[in-house]
JSON list of C-alpha atoms in Angstrom, two decimals:
[
{"chain": "D", "resi": 1, "resn": "MET", "atom": "CA", "xyz": [2.92, 17.71, -18.99]},
{"chain": "D", "resi": 2, "resn": "TYR", "atom": "CA", "xyz": [2.02, 18.75, -15.44]},
{"chain": "D", "resi": 3, "resn": "GLU", "atom": "CA", "xyz": [4.92, 21.27, -15.38]},
{"chain": "D", "resi": 4, "resn": "LYS", "atom": "CA", "xyz": [2.93, 23.92, -13.50]},
{"chain": "D", "resi": 5, "resn": "GLU", "atom": "CA", "xyz": [1.68, 21.46, -10.87]},
{"chain": "D", "resi": 6, "resn": "THR", "atom": "CA", "xyz": [5.13, 19.91, -10.47]},
{"chain": "D", "resi": 7, "resn": "GLU", "atom": "CA", "xyz": [6.60, 23.38, -10.00]},
{"chain": "D", "resi": 8, "resn": "GLN", "atom": "CA", "xyz": [4.06, 24.09, -7.23]},
{"chain": "D", "resi": 9, "resn": "LEU", "atom": "CA", "xyz": [4.84, 20.75, -5.61]},
{"chain": "D", "resi": 10, "resn": "GLN", "atom": "CA", "xyz": [8.56, 21.48, -5.79]},
{"chain": "D", "resi": 11, "resn": "LYS", "atom": "CA", "xyz": [8.03, 24.75, -3.88]},
{"chain": "D", "resi": 12, "resn": "ILE", "atom": "CA", "xyz": [6.08, 22.91, -1.19]},
{"chain": "D", "resi": 13, "resn": "ILE", "atom": "CA", "xyz": [8.81, 20.27, -0.84]},
{"chain": "D", "resi": 14, "resn": "ASP", "atom": "CA", "xyz": [11.50, 22.97, -0.66]},
{"chain": "D", "resi": 15, "resn": "ASP", "atom": "CA", "xyz": [9.50, 24.55, 2.18]},
{"chain": "D", "resi": 16, "resn": "SER", "atom": "CA", "xyz": [9.19, 21.25, 4.08]},
{"chain": "D", "resi": 17, "resn": "SER", "atom": "CA", "xyz": [11.37, 19.23, 6.44]},
{"chain": "D", "resi": 18, "resn": "ARG", "atom": "CA", "xyz": [8.94, 16.63, 7.82]},
{"chain": "D", "resi": 19, "resn": "ILE", "atom": "CA", "xyz": [7.07, 15.21, 4.83]},
{"chain": "D", "resi": 20, "resn": "VAL", "atom": "CA", "xyz": [4.90, 12.13, 5.23]},
{"chain": "D", "resi": 21, "resn": "PHE", "atom": "CA", "xyz": [3.63, 10.25, 2.21]},
{"chain": "D", "resi": 22, "resn": "PHE", "atom": "CA", "xyz": [0.31, 8.39, 2.48]},
{"chain": "D", "resi": 23, "resn": "GLY", "atom": "CA", "xyz": [-0.17, 6.06, -0.50]},
{"chain": "D", "resi": 24, "resn": "GLY", "atom": "CA", "xyz": [-2.40, 3.41, -1.97]},
{"chain": "D", "resi": 25, "resn": "ALA", "atom": "CA", "xyz": [-2.67, 1.05, -4.92]},
{"chain": "D", "resi": 26, "resn": "GLY", "atom": "CA", "xyz": [-2.18, 3.79, -7.52]},
{"chain": "D", "resi": 27, "resn": "VAL", "atom": "CA", "xyz": [1.45, 4.07, -6.44]},
{"chain": "D", "resi": 28, "resn": "SER", "atom": "CA", "xyz": [2.12, 0.51, -7.61]},
{"chain": "D", "resi": 29, "resn": "THR", "atom": "CA", "xyz": [0.00, 0.35, -10.78]},
{"chain": "D", "resi": 30, "resn": "GLU", "atom": "CA", "xyz": [2.88, 1.96, -12.67]},
{"chain": "D", "resi": 31, "resn": "SER", "atom": "CA", "xyz": [4.95, -1.06, -11.60]},
{"chain": "D", "resi": 32, "resn": "GLY", "atom": "CA", "xyz": [2.39, -3.35, -13.24]},
{"chain": "D", "resi": 33, "resn": "ILE", "atom": "CA", "xyz": [0.49, -4.34, -10.09]},
{"chain": "D", "resi": 34, "resn": "PRO", "atom": "CA", "xyz": [-3.30, -4.20, -10.61]},
{"chain": "D", "resi": 35, "resn": "ASP", "atom": "CA", "xyz": [-5.38, -2.14, -8.21]},
{"chain": "D", "resi": 36, "resn": "PHE", "atom": "CA", "xyz": [-8.83, -3.08, -6.94]},
{"chain": "D", "resi": 37, "resn": "ARG", "atom": "CA", "xyz": [-11.13, -0.27, -7.97]},
{"chain": "D", "resi": 38, "resn": "SER", "atom": "CA", "xyz": [-10.11, 1.25, -11.31]},
{"chain": "D", "resi": 39, "resn": "ALA", "atom": "CA", "xyz": [-11.91, 0.38, -14.58]},
{"chain": "D", "resi": 40, "resn": "ASP", "atom": "CA", "xyz": [-9.50, -2.50, -15.24]},
{"chain": "D", "resi": 41, "resn": "GLY", "atom": "CA", "xyz": [-8.89, -3.28, -11.56]},
{"chain": "D", "resi": 42, "resn": "ILE", "atom": "CA", "xyz": [-9.49, -6.58, -9.80]},
{"chain": "D", "resi": 43, "resn": "TYR", "atom": "CA", "xyz": [-13.06, -5.68, -8.79]},
{"chain": "D", "resi": 44, "resn": "HIS", "atom": "CA", "xyz": [-14.09, -5.46, -12.45]},
{"chain": "D", "resi": 45, "resn": "GLN", "atom": "CA", "xyz": [-12.75, -8.87, -13.44]},
{"chain": "D", "resi": 46, "resn": "LYS", "atom": "CA", "xyz": [-14.99, -11.91, -13.56]},
{"chain": "D", "resi": 47, "resn": "TYR", "atom": "CA", "xyz": [-14.53, -14.37, -10.73]},
{"chain": "D", "resi": 48, "resn": "LYS", "atom": "CA", "xyz": [-16.89, -16.83, -9.07]},
{"chain": "D", "resi": 49, "resn": "TYR", "atom": "CA", "xyz": [-16.48, -14.83, -5.85]},
{"chain": "D", "resi": 50, "resn": "SER", "atom": "CA", "xyz": [-15.85, -11.10, -5.46]},
{"chain": "D", "resi": 51, "resn": "PRO", "atom": "CA", "xyz": [-12.28, -10.14, -4.48]},
{"chain": "D", "resi": 52, "resn": "GLU", "atom": "CA", "xyz": [-13.68, -8.71, -1.25]},
{"chain": "D", "resi": 53, "resn": "GLN", "atom": "CA", "xyz": [-15.07, -12.16, -0.37]},
{"chain": "D", "resi": 54, "resn": "VAL", "atom": "CA", "xyz": [-11.91, -14.01, -1.34]},
{"chain": "D", "resi": 55, "resn": "VAL", "atom": "CA", "xyz": [-9.55, -11.85, 0.72]},
{"chain": "D", "resi": 56, "resn": "SER", "atom": "CA", "xyz": [-11.66, -12.08, 3.85]},
{"chain": "D", "resi": 57, "resn": "HIS", "atom": "CA", "xyz": [-10.73, -13.95, 7.03]},
{"chain": "D", "resi": 58, "resn": "THR", "atom": "CA", "xyz": [-13.80, -16.20, 6.78]},
{"chain": "D", "resi": 59, "resn": "PHE", "atom": "CA", "xyz": [-13.05, -17.22, 3.18]},
{"chain": "D", "resi": 60, "resn": "PHE", "atom": "CA", "xyz": [-9.37, -17.88, 3.95]},
{"chain": "D", "resi": 61, "resn": "MET", "atom": "CA", "xyz": [-10.28, -20.21, 6.82]},
{"chain": "D", "resi": 62, "resn": "ARG", "atom": "CA", "xyz": [-13.04, -22.02, 4.92]},
{"chain": "D", "resi": 63, "resn": "TYR", "atom": "CA", "xyz": [-11.57, -22.23, 1.42]},
{"chain": "D", "resi": 64, "resn": "PRO", "atom": "CA", "xyz": [-7.77, -21.88, 1.63]},
{"chain": "D", "resi": 65, "resn": "GLU", "atom": "CA", "xyz": [-7.32, -23.51, -1.82]},
{"chain": "D", "resi": 66, "resn": "ALA", "atom": "CA", "xyz": [-9.52, -20.93, -3.57]},
{"chain": "D", "resi": 67, "resn": "PHE", "atom": "CA", "xyz": [-7.98, -18.12, -1.50]},
{"chain": "D", "resi": 68, "resn": "TYR", "atom": "CA", "xyz": [-4.45, -19.06, -2.50]},
{"chain": "D", "resi": 69, "resn": "GLU", "atom": "CA", "xyz": [-5.35, -19.55, -6.15]},
{"chain": "D", "resi": 70, "resn": "PHE", "atom": "CA", "xyz": [-6.57, -15.94, -6.31]},
{"chain": "D", "resi": 71, "resn": "TYR", "atom": "CA", "xyz": [-3.92, -14.54, -3.96]},
{"chain": "D", "resi": 72, "resn": "LYS", "atom": "CA", "xyz": [-0.95, -16.02, -5.84]},
{"chain": "D", "resi": 73, "resn": "ASP", "atom": "CA", "xyz": [-2.36, -15.05, -9.23]},
{"chain": "D", "resi": 74, "resn": "LYS", "atom": "CA", "xyz": [-3.50, -11.50, -8.51]},
{"chain": "D", "resi": 75, "resn": "MET", "atom": "CA", "xyz": [-1.77, -10.24, -5.39]},
{"chain": "D", "resi": 76, "resn": "MET", "atom": "CA", "xyz": [1.73, -11.73, -5.50]},
{"chain": "D", "resi": 77, "resn": "CYS", "atom": "CA", "xyz": [3.53, -9.80, -8.25]},
{"chain": "D", "resi": 78, "resn": "LEU", "atom": "CA", "xyz": [7.05, -10.79, -7.23]},
{"chain": "D", "resi": 79, "resn": "ASP", "atom": "CA", "xyz": [8.73, -9.59, -10.42]},
{"chain": "D", "resi": 80, "resn": "ALA", "atom": "CA", "xyz": [7.41, -6.01, -10.05]},
{"chain": "D", "resi": 81, "resn": "LYS", "atom": "CA", "xyz": [10.08, -3.33, -9.67]},
{"chain": "D", "resi": 82, "resn": "PRO", "atom": "CA", "xyz": [9.88, 0.03, -7.88]},
{"chain": "D", "resi": 83, "resn": "ASN", "atom": "CA", "xyz": [8.82, 2.90, -10.16]},
{"chain": "D", "resi": 84, "resn": "ALA", "atom": "CA", "xyz": [9.72, 6.60, -10.22]},
{"chain": "D", "resi": 85, "resn": "ALA", "atom": "CA", "xyz": [7.41, 7.39, -7.29]},
{"chain": "D", "resi": 86, "resn": "HIS", "atom": "CA", "xyz": [8.94, 4.75, -5.00]},
{"chain": "D", "resi": 87, "resn": "LEU", "atom": "CA", "xyz": [12.47, 5.84, -5.93]},
{"chain": "D", "resi": 88, "resn": "LYS", "atom": "CA", "xyz": [11.81, 9.56, -5.42]},
{"chain": "D", "resi": 89, "resn": "LEU", "atom": "CA", "xyz": [10.26, 8.95, -1.99]},
{"chain": "D", "resi": 90, "resn": "ALA", "atom": "CA", "xyz": [13.32, 6.94, -0.93]},
{"chain": "D", "resi": 91, "resn": "GLU", "atom": "CA", "xyz": [15.50, 9.80, -2.20]},
{"chain": "D", "resi": 92, "resn": "LEU", "atom": "CA", "xyz": [13.49, 12.33, -0.17]},
{"chain": "D", "resi": 93, "resn": "GLU", "atom": "CA", "xyz": [13.95, 10.21, 2.96]},
{"chain": "D", "resi": 94, "resn": "GLN", "atom": "CA", "xyz": [17.69, 9.94, 2.33]},
{"chain": "D", "resi": 95, "resn": "ALA", "atom": "CA", "xyz": [17.85, 13.74, 2.01]},
{"chain": "D", "resi": 96, "resn": "GLU", "atom": "CA", "xyz": [16.08, 13.97, 5.41]},
{"chain": "D", "resi": 97, "resn": "LYS", "atom": "CA", "xyz": [13.07, 15.69, 3.87]},
{"chain": "D", "resi": 98, "resn": "LEU", "atom": "CA", "xyz": [10.65, 12.80, 4.31]},
{"chain": "D", "resi": 99, "resn": "THR", "atom": "CA", "xyz": [10.13, 11.17, 7.71]},
{"chain": "D", "resi": 100, "resn": "ALA", "atom": "CA", "xyz": [7.82, 8.26, 6.83]},
{"chain": "D", "resi": 101, "resn": "VAL", "atom": "CA", "xyz": [5.80, 6.44, 4.21]},
{"chain": "D", "resi": 102, "resn": "VAL", "atom": "CA", "xyz": [2.38, 5.18, 5.26]},
{"chain": "D", "resi": 103, "resn": "THR", "atom": "CA", "xyz": [1.11, 2.67, 2.73]},
{"chain": "D", "resi": 104, "resn": "GLN", "atom": "CA", "xyz": [-2.00, 0.60, 2.15]},
{"chain": "D", "resi": 105, "resn": "ASN", "atom": "CA", "xyz": [-0.01, -1.61, -0.26]},
{"chain": "D", "resi": 106, "resn": "ILE", "atom": "CA", "xyz": [1.34, -5.04, 0.59]},
{"chain": "D", "resi": 107, "resn": "ASP", "atom": "CA", "xyz": [3.92, -5.39, -2.20]},
{"chain": "D", "resi": 108, "resn": "GLY", "atom": "CA", "xyz": [7.07, -4.20, -0.39]},
{"chain": "D", "resi": 109, "resn": "LEU", "atom": "CA", "xyz": [8.12, -1.92, -3.26]},
{"chain": "D", "resi": 110, "resn": "HIS", "atom": "CA", "xyz": [8.84, 1.06, -0.99]},
{"chain": "D", "resi": 111, "resn": "GLN", "atom": "CA", "xyz": [11.45, -1.00, 0.88]},
{"chain": "D", "resi": 112, "resn": "ALA", "atom": "CA", "xyz": [12.79, -2.38, -2.41]},
{"chain": "D", "resi": 113, "resn": "ALA", "atom": "CA", "xyz": [13.34, 1.22, -3.54]},
{"chain": "D", "resi": 114, "resn": "GLY", "atom": "CA", "xyz": [15.31, 2.00, -0.38]},
{"chain": "D", "resi": 115, "resn": "SER", "atom": "CA", "xyz": [12.73, 3.53, 1.98]},
{"chain": "D", "resi": 116, "resn": "ARG", "atom": "CA", "xyz": [13.45, 2.66, 5.60]},
{"chain": "D", "resi": 117, "resn": "THR", "atom": "CA", "xyz": [10.55, 4.06, 7.64]},
{"chain": "D", "resi": 118, "resn": "VAL", "atom": "CA", "xyz": [7.50, 2.41, 6.09]},
{"chain": "D", "resi": 119, "resn": "TRP", "atom": "CA", "xyz": [4.26, 1.81, 7.99]},
{"chain": "D", "resi": 120, "resn": "GLU", "atom": "CA", "xyz": [2.44, -1.00, 6.16]},
{"chain": "D", "resi": 121, "resn": "LEU", "atom": "CA", "xyz": [-1.19, -0.64, 7.24]},
{"chain": "D", "resi": 122, "resn": "HIS", "atom": "CA", "xyz": [-2.30, -3.82, 5.51]},
{"chain": "D", "resi": 123, "resn": "GLY", "atom": "CA", "xyz": [0.80, -5.95, 6.04]},
{"chain": "D", "resi": 124, "resn": "SER", "atom": "CA", "xyz": [3.11, -7.51, 3.45]},
{"chain": "D", "resi": 125, "resn": "ILE", "atom": "CA", "xyz": [3.19, -10.47, 1.06]},
{"chain": "D", "resi": 126, "resn": "HIS", "atom": "CA", "xyz": [6.86, -10.89, 1.99]},
{"chain": "D", "resi": 127, "resn": "ARG", "atom": "CA", "xyz": [6.10, -12.08, 5.52]},
{"chain": "D", "resi": 128, "resn": "ASN", "atom": "CA", "xyz": [4.34, -15.44, 5.92]},
{"chain": "D", "resi": 129, "resn": "TYR", "atom": "CA", "xyz": [3.97, -17.55, 9.04]},
{"chain": "D", "resi": 130, "resn": "CYS", "atom": "CA", "xyz": [2.86, -21.05, 9.98]},
{"chain": "D", "resi": 131, "resn": "MET", "atom": "CA", "xyz": [-0.37, -20.85, 11.94]},
{"chain": "D", "resi": 132, "resn": "GLU", "atom": "CA", "xyz": [0.75, -23.81, 14.10]},
{"chain": "D", "resi": 133, "resn": "CYS", "atom": "CA", "xyz": [4.40, -23.18, 15.00]},
{"chain": "D", "resi": 134, "resn": "GLY", "atom": "CA", "xyz": [4.97, -19.59, 13.82]},
{"chain": "D", "resi": 135, "resn": "ARG", "atom": "CA", "xyz": [7.85, -20.43, 11.47]},
{"chain": "D", "resi": 136, "resn": "PHE", "atom": "CA", "xyz": [8.64, -17.71, 8.89]},
{"chain": "D", "resi": 137, "resn": "TYR", "atom": "CA", "xyz": [8.42, -18.27, 5.13]},
{"chain": "D", "resi": 138, "resn": "ASP", "atom": "CA", "xyz": [9.26, -15.82, 2.36]},
{"chain": "D", "resi": 139, "resn": "ALA", "atom": "CA", "xyz": [7.06, -14.84, -0.58]},
{"chain": "D", "resi": 140, "resn": "ARG", "atom": "CA", "xyz": [8.86, -17.10, -3.08]},
{"chain": "D", "resi": 141, "resn": "TYR", "atom": "CA", "xyz": [8.12, -20.17, -0.97]},
{"chain": "D", "resi": 142, "resn": "VAL", "atom": "CA", "xyz": [4.41, -19.31, -0.90]},
{"chain": "D", "resi": 143, "resn": "LYS", "atom": "CA", "xyz": [4.20, -18.37, -4.57]},
{"chain": "D", "resi": 144, "resn": "ASN", "atom": "CA", "xyz": [6.01, -21.53, -5.74]},
{"chain": "D", "resi": 145, "resn": "SER", "atom": "CA", "xyz": [4.18, -23.96, -3.47]},
{"chain": "D", "resi": 146, "resn": "GLU", "atom": "CA", "xyz": [1.64, -26.34, -4.98]},
{"chain": "D", "resi": 147, "resn": "GLY", "atom": "CA", "xyz": [-1.85, -25.37, -3.87]},
{"chain": "D", "resi": 148, "resn": "VAL", "atom": "CA", "xyz": [-2.03, -24.38, -0.22]},
{"chain": "D", "resi": 149, "resn": "PRO", "atom": "CA", "xyz": [1.43, -23.70, 1.27]},
{"chain": "D", "resi": 150, "resn": "ARG", "atom": "CA", "xyz": [2.21, -25.87, 4.26]},
{"chain": "D", "resi": 151, "resn": "CYS", "atom": "CA", "xyz": [4.88, -25.69, 6.91]},
{"chain": "D", "resi": 152, "resn": "GLU", "atom": "CA", "xyz": [7.32, -28.54, 7.60]},
{"chain": "D", "resi": 153, "resn": "CYS", "atom": "CA", "xyz": [5.23, -29.20, 10.71]},
{"chain": "D", "resi": 154, "resn": "GLY", "atom": "CA", "xyz": [2.14, -29.58, 8.52]},
{"chain": "D", "resi": 155, "resn": "GLY", "atom": "CA", "xyz": [0.53, -26.32, 9.62]},
{"chain": "D", "resi": 156, "resn": "LEU", "atom": "CA", "xyz": [-1.20, -23.90, 7.26]},
{"chain": "D", "resi": 157, "resn": "ILE", "atom": "CA", "xyz": [0.93, -20.92, 6.25]},
{"chain": "D", "resi": 158, "resn": "ARG", "atom": "CA", "xyz": [-0.83, -17.58, 6.09]},
{"chain": "D", "resi": 159, "resn": "PRO", "atom": "CA", "xyz": [0.44, -14.28, 4.74]},
{"chain": "D", "resi": 160, "resn": "ASP", "atom": "CA", "xyz": [1.01, -11.42, 7.17]},
{"chain": "D", "resi": 161, "resn": "VAL", "atom": "CA", "xyz": [-1.60, -9.31, 5.42]},
{"chain": "D", "resi": 162, "resn": "VAL", "atom": "CA", "xyz": [-4.72, -7.77, 6.92]},
{"chain": "D", "resi": 163, "resn": "LEU", "atom": "CA", "xyz": [-7.74, -9.55, 5.46]},
{"chain": "D", "resi": 164, "resn": "TYR", "atom": "CA", "xyz": [-11.26, -8.15, 5.43]},
{"chain": "D", "resi": 165, "resn": "GLU", "atom": "CA", "xyz": [-12.91, -8.70, 8.86]},
{"chain": "D", "resi": 166, "resn": "GLU", "atom": "CA", "xyz": [-9.53, -8.32, 10.59]},
{"chain": "D", "resi": 167, "resn": "GLY", "atom": "CA", "xyz": [-8.22, -5.35, 12.54]},
{"chain": "D", "resi": 168, "resn": "LEU", "atom": "CA", "xyz": [-5.07, -3.38, 11.79]},
{"chain": "D", "resi": 169, "resn": "ASP", "atom": "CA", "xyz": [-1.93, -3.91, 13.86]},
{"chain": "D", "resi": 170, "resn": "GLN", "atom": "CA", "xyz": [-2.00, -1.48, 16.81]},
{"chain": "D", "resi": 171, "resn": "ASN", "atom": "CA", "xyz": [1.74, -0.74, 16.67]},
{"chain": "D", "resi": 172, "resn": "VAL", "atom": "CA", "xyz": [1.50, 0.11, 12.98]},
{"chain": "D", "resi": 173, "resn": "ILE", "atom": "CA", "xyz": [-1.51, 2.35, 13.64]},
{"chain": "D", "resi": 174, "resn": "ARG", "atom": "CA", "xyz": [0.38, 4.18, 16.38]},
{"chain": "D", "resi": 175, "resn": "GLY", "atom": "CA", "xyz": [3.46, 4.69, 14.22]},
{"chain": "D", "resi": 176, "resn": "ALA", "atom": "CA", "xyz": [1.47, 5.93, 11.25]},
{"chain": "D", "resi": 177, "resn": "VAL", "atom": "CA", "xyz": [-0.67, 8.31, 13.29]},
{"chain": "D", "resi": 178, "resn": "GLU", "atom": "CA", "xyz": [2.34, 9.77, 15.13]},
{"chain": "D", "resi": 179, "resn": "ALA", "atom": "CA", "xyz": [4.19, 10.32, 11.85]},
{"chain": "D", "resi": 180, "resn": "ILE", "atom": "CA", "xyz": [1.20, 12.05, 10.24]},
{"chain": "D", "resi": 181, "resn": "ALA", "atom": "CA", "xyz": [0.51, 14.17, 13.32]},
{"chain": "D", "resi": 182, "resn": "ALA", "atom": "CA", "xyz": [4.13, 15.41, 13.38]},
{"chain": "D", "resi": 183, "resn": "ALA", "atom": "CA", "xyz": [4.36, 16.14, 9.64]},
{"chain": "D", "resi": 184, "resn": "ASP", "atom": "CA", "xyz": [4.59, 19.63, 8.20]},
{"chain": "D", "resi": 185, "resn": "THR", "atom": "CA", "xyz": [3.54, 18.32, 4.77]},
{"chain": "D", "resi": 186, "resn": "LEU", "atom": "CA", "xyz": [1.29, 15.38, 3.91]},
{"chain": "D", "resi": 187, "resn": "ILE", "atom": "CA", "xyz": [1.31, 14.06, 0.35]},
{"chain": "D", "resi": 188, "resn": "ILE", "atom": "CA", "xyz": [-1.55, 11.69, -0.44]},
{"chain": "D", "resi": 189, "resn": "GLY", "atom": "CA", "xyz": [-0.94, 9.66, -3.57]},
{"chain": "D", "resi": 190, "resn": "GLY", "atom": "CA", "xyz": [-2.53, 6.87, -5.57]},
{"chain": "D", "resi": 191, "resn": "THR", "atom": "CA", "xyz": [-5.45, 6.25, -3.25]},
{"chain": "D", "resi": 192, "resn": "SER", "atom": "CA", "xyz": [-9.21, 6.74, -3.56]},
{"chain": "D", "resi": 193, "resn": "LEU", "atom": "CA", "xyz": [-9.48, 7.18, 0.24]},
{"chain": "D", "resi": 194, "resn": "VAL", "atom": "CA", "xyz": [-12.42, 4.80, 0.47]},
{"chain": "D", "resi": 195, "resn": "VAL", "atom": "CA", "xyz": [-10.88, 2.02, 2.59]},
{"chain": "D", "resi": 196, "resn": "TYR", "atom": "CA", "xyz": [-11.40, 2.59, 6.30]},
{"chain": "D", "resi": 197, "resn": "PRO", "atom": "CA", "xyz": [-9.99, 2.84, 8.87]},
{"chain": "D", "resi": 198, "resn": "ALA", "atom": "CA", "xyz": [-6.90, 3.72, 6.81]},
{"chain": "D", "resi": 199, "resn": "ALA", "atom": "CA", "xyz": [-8.56, 6.66, 5.02]},
{"chain": "D", "resi": 200, "resn": "GLY", "atom": "CA", "xyz": [-9.37, 8.26, 8.36]},
{"chain": "D", "resi": 201, "resn": "PHE", "atom": "CA", "xyz": [-5.69, 8.55, 9.27]},
{"chain": "D", "resi": 202, "resn": "ILE", "atom": "CA", "xyz": [-5.32, 11.80, 7.35]},
{"chain": "D", "resi": 203, "resn": "ASP", "atom": "CA", "xyz": [-7.57, 13.49, 9.93]},
{"chain": "D", "resi": 204, "resn": "TYR", "atom": "CA", "xyz": [-4.57, 13.51, 12.29]},
{"chain": "D", "resi": 205, "resn": "PHE", "atom": "CA", "xyz": [-2.65, 15.87, 9.99]},
{"chain": "D", "resi": 206, "resn": "ARG", "atom": "CA", "xyz": [-2.25, 19.36, 11.44]},
{"chain": "D", "resi": 207, "resn": "GLY", "atom": "CA", "xyz": [0.64, 20.59, 9.30]},
{"chain": "D", "resi": 208, "resn": "LYS", "atom": "CA", "xyz": [1.10, 23.31, 6.71]},
{"chain": "D", "resi": 209, "resn": "HIS", "atom": "CA", "xyz": [0.79, 21.70, 3.25]},
{"chain": "D", "resi": 210, "resn": "LEU", "atom": "CA", "xyz": [-1.68, 19.05, 2.07]},
{"chain": "D", "resi": 211, "resn": "VAL", "atom": "CA", "xyz": [-1.18, 17.63, -1.43]},
{"chain": "D", "resi": 212, "resn": "VAL", "atom": "CA", "xyz": [-3.20, 15.03, -3.35]},
{"chain": "D", "resi": 213, "resn": "ILE", "atom": "CA", "xyz": [-1.83, 13.23, -6.41]},
{"chain": "D", "resi": 214, "resn": "ASN", "atom": "CA", "xyz": [-4.32, 10.75, -7.87]},
{"chain": "D", "resi": 215, "resn": "LYS", "atom": "CA", "xyz": [-5.54, 9.90, -11.36]},
{"chain": "D", "resi": 216, "resn": "SER", "atom": "CA", "xyz": [-9.20, 10.04, -10.30]},
{"chain": "D", "resi": 217, "resn": "SER", "atom": "CA", "xyz": [-11.01, 12.07, -7.66]},
{"chain": "D", "resi": 218, "resn": "THR", "atom": "CA", "xyz": [-10.68, 10.86, -4.09]},
{"chain": "D", "resi": 219, "resn": "GLY", "atom": "CA", "xyz": [-13.55, 9.20, -2.28]},
{"chain": "D", "resi": 220, "resn": "ARG", "atom": "CA", "xyz": [-13.71, 11.84, 0.43]},
{"chain": "D", "resi": 221, "resn": "SER", "atom": "CA", "xyz": [-13.37, 15.58, 0.09]},
{"chain": "D", "resi": 222, "resn": "VAL", "atom": "CA", "xyz": [-9.92, 16.70, 1.14]},
{"chain": "D", "resi": 223, "resn": "ARG", "atom": "CA", "xyz": [-9.14, 20.38, 1.42]},
{"chain": "D", "resi": 224, "resn": "ALA", "atom": "CA", "xyz": [-5.85, 20.10, -0.43]},
{"chain": "D", "resi": 225, "resn": "GLU", "atom": "CA", "xyz": [-3.64, 23.07, -1.13]},
{"chain": "D", "resi": 226, "resn": "LEU", "atom": "CA", "xyz": [-2.59, 21.32, -4.33]},
{"chain": "D", "resi": 227, "resn": "SER", "atom": "CA", "xyz": [-4.47, 18.57, -6.18]},
{"chain": "D", "resi": 228, "resn": "ILE", "atom": "CA", "xyz": [-2.90, 16.90, -9.21]},
{"chain": "D", "resi": 229, "resn": "SER", "atom": "CA", "xyz": [-4.90, 14.49, -11.39]},
{"chain": "D", "resi": 230, "resn": "ALA", "atom": "CA", "xyz": [-2.05, 12.54, -12.94]},
{"chain": "D", "resi": 231, "resn": "PRO", "atom": "CA", "xyz": [-0.03, 9.31, -12.65]},
{"chain": "D", "resi": 232, "resn": "ILE", "atom": "CA", "xyz": [2.05, 9.74, -9.53]},
{"chain": "D", "resi": 233, "resn": "GLY", "atom": "CA", "xyz": [5.29, 8.43, -11.05]},
{"chain": "D", "resi": 234, "resn": "GLU", "atom": "CA", "xyz": [5.18, 11.05, -13.78]},
{"chain": "D", "resi": 235, "resn": "VAL", "atom": "CA", "xyz": [4.73, 13.83, -11.27]},
{"chain": "D", "resi": 236, "resn": "MET", "atom": "CA", "xyz": [7.32, 12.62, -8.78]},
{"chain": "D", "resi": 237, "resn": "SER", "atom": "CA", "xyz": [9.98, 12.00, -11.42]},
{"chain": "D", "resi": 238, "resn": "GLY", "atom": "CA", "xyz": [10.00, 15.74, -12.20]},
{"chain": "D", "resi": 239, "resn": "LEU", "atom": "CA", "xyz": [10.99, 16.71, -8.66]},
{"chain": "D", "resi": 240, "resn": "HIS", "atom": "CA", "xyz": [14.47, 17.71, -7.47]},
{"chain": "D", "resi": 241, "resn": "VAL", "atom": "CA", "xyz": [15.68, 16.78, -4.02]}
]
């Protein structure tokens, strides 16, 4: 399946030397991590509060117990492994074809696959800090803690993820925008392009080839040279570097 589209994508990759990959939750669903907006995503599950409420700054500060109950259960998938898409992107970077990955995901799977230049727009579950003293804690500590994770100093530990109502890190924004602006090819994968400001980053692309790989249609019209409606891992696994 998707042989014709994969062949077209292969030609584009062969013609490129500065590829940037911009990805979202659909990149990690093939690793068993649920997304937010698909038919069986987190938004469609029954909770007392909507996921958007729970992962907001206000909710975290007011109800840390309820936040962490949801966060540990639904957003910390520590046993997930990189899939074919993550591995192929790391391979492309190693071959000096791909210059950066810009991701909306917080799972760290791109780094686990071997990618080095990764701009994490929404942070990472693998970095956690005490709000009092700033001490670092890894994801296992948070996941295995009873209830709300606390520092040795007694302070509340919070994940280094961007919650609703919070702004993106300015250094990450700068790095992502510069990478996209310098790219000759931008591959958008596994994202509905409905979360702003991240979705607006693709407006900085001025290169030659624009590709979209997503199971469903994207939330904003993108004038892509090639659009593939398929699971991204299946498509990427057919490529040769």
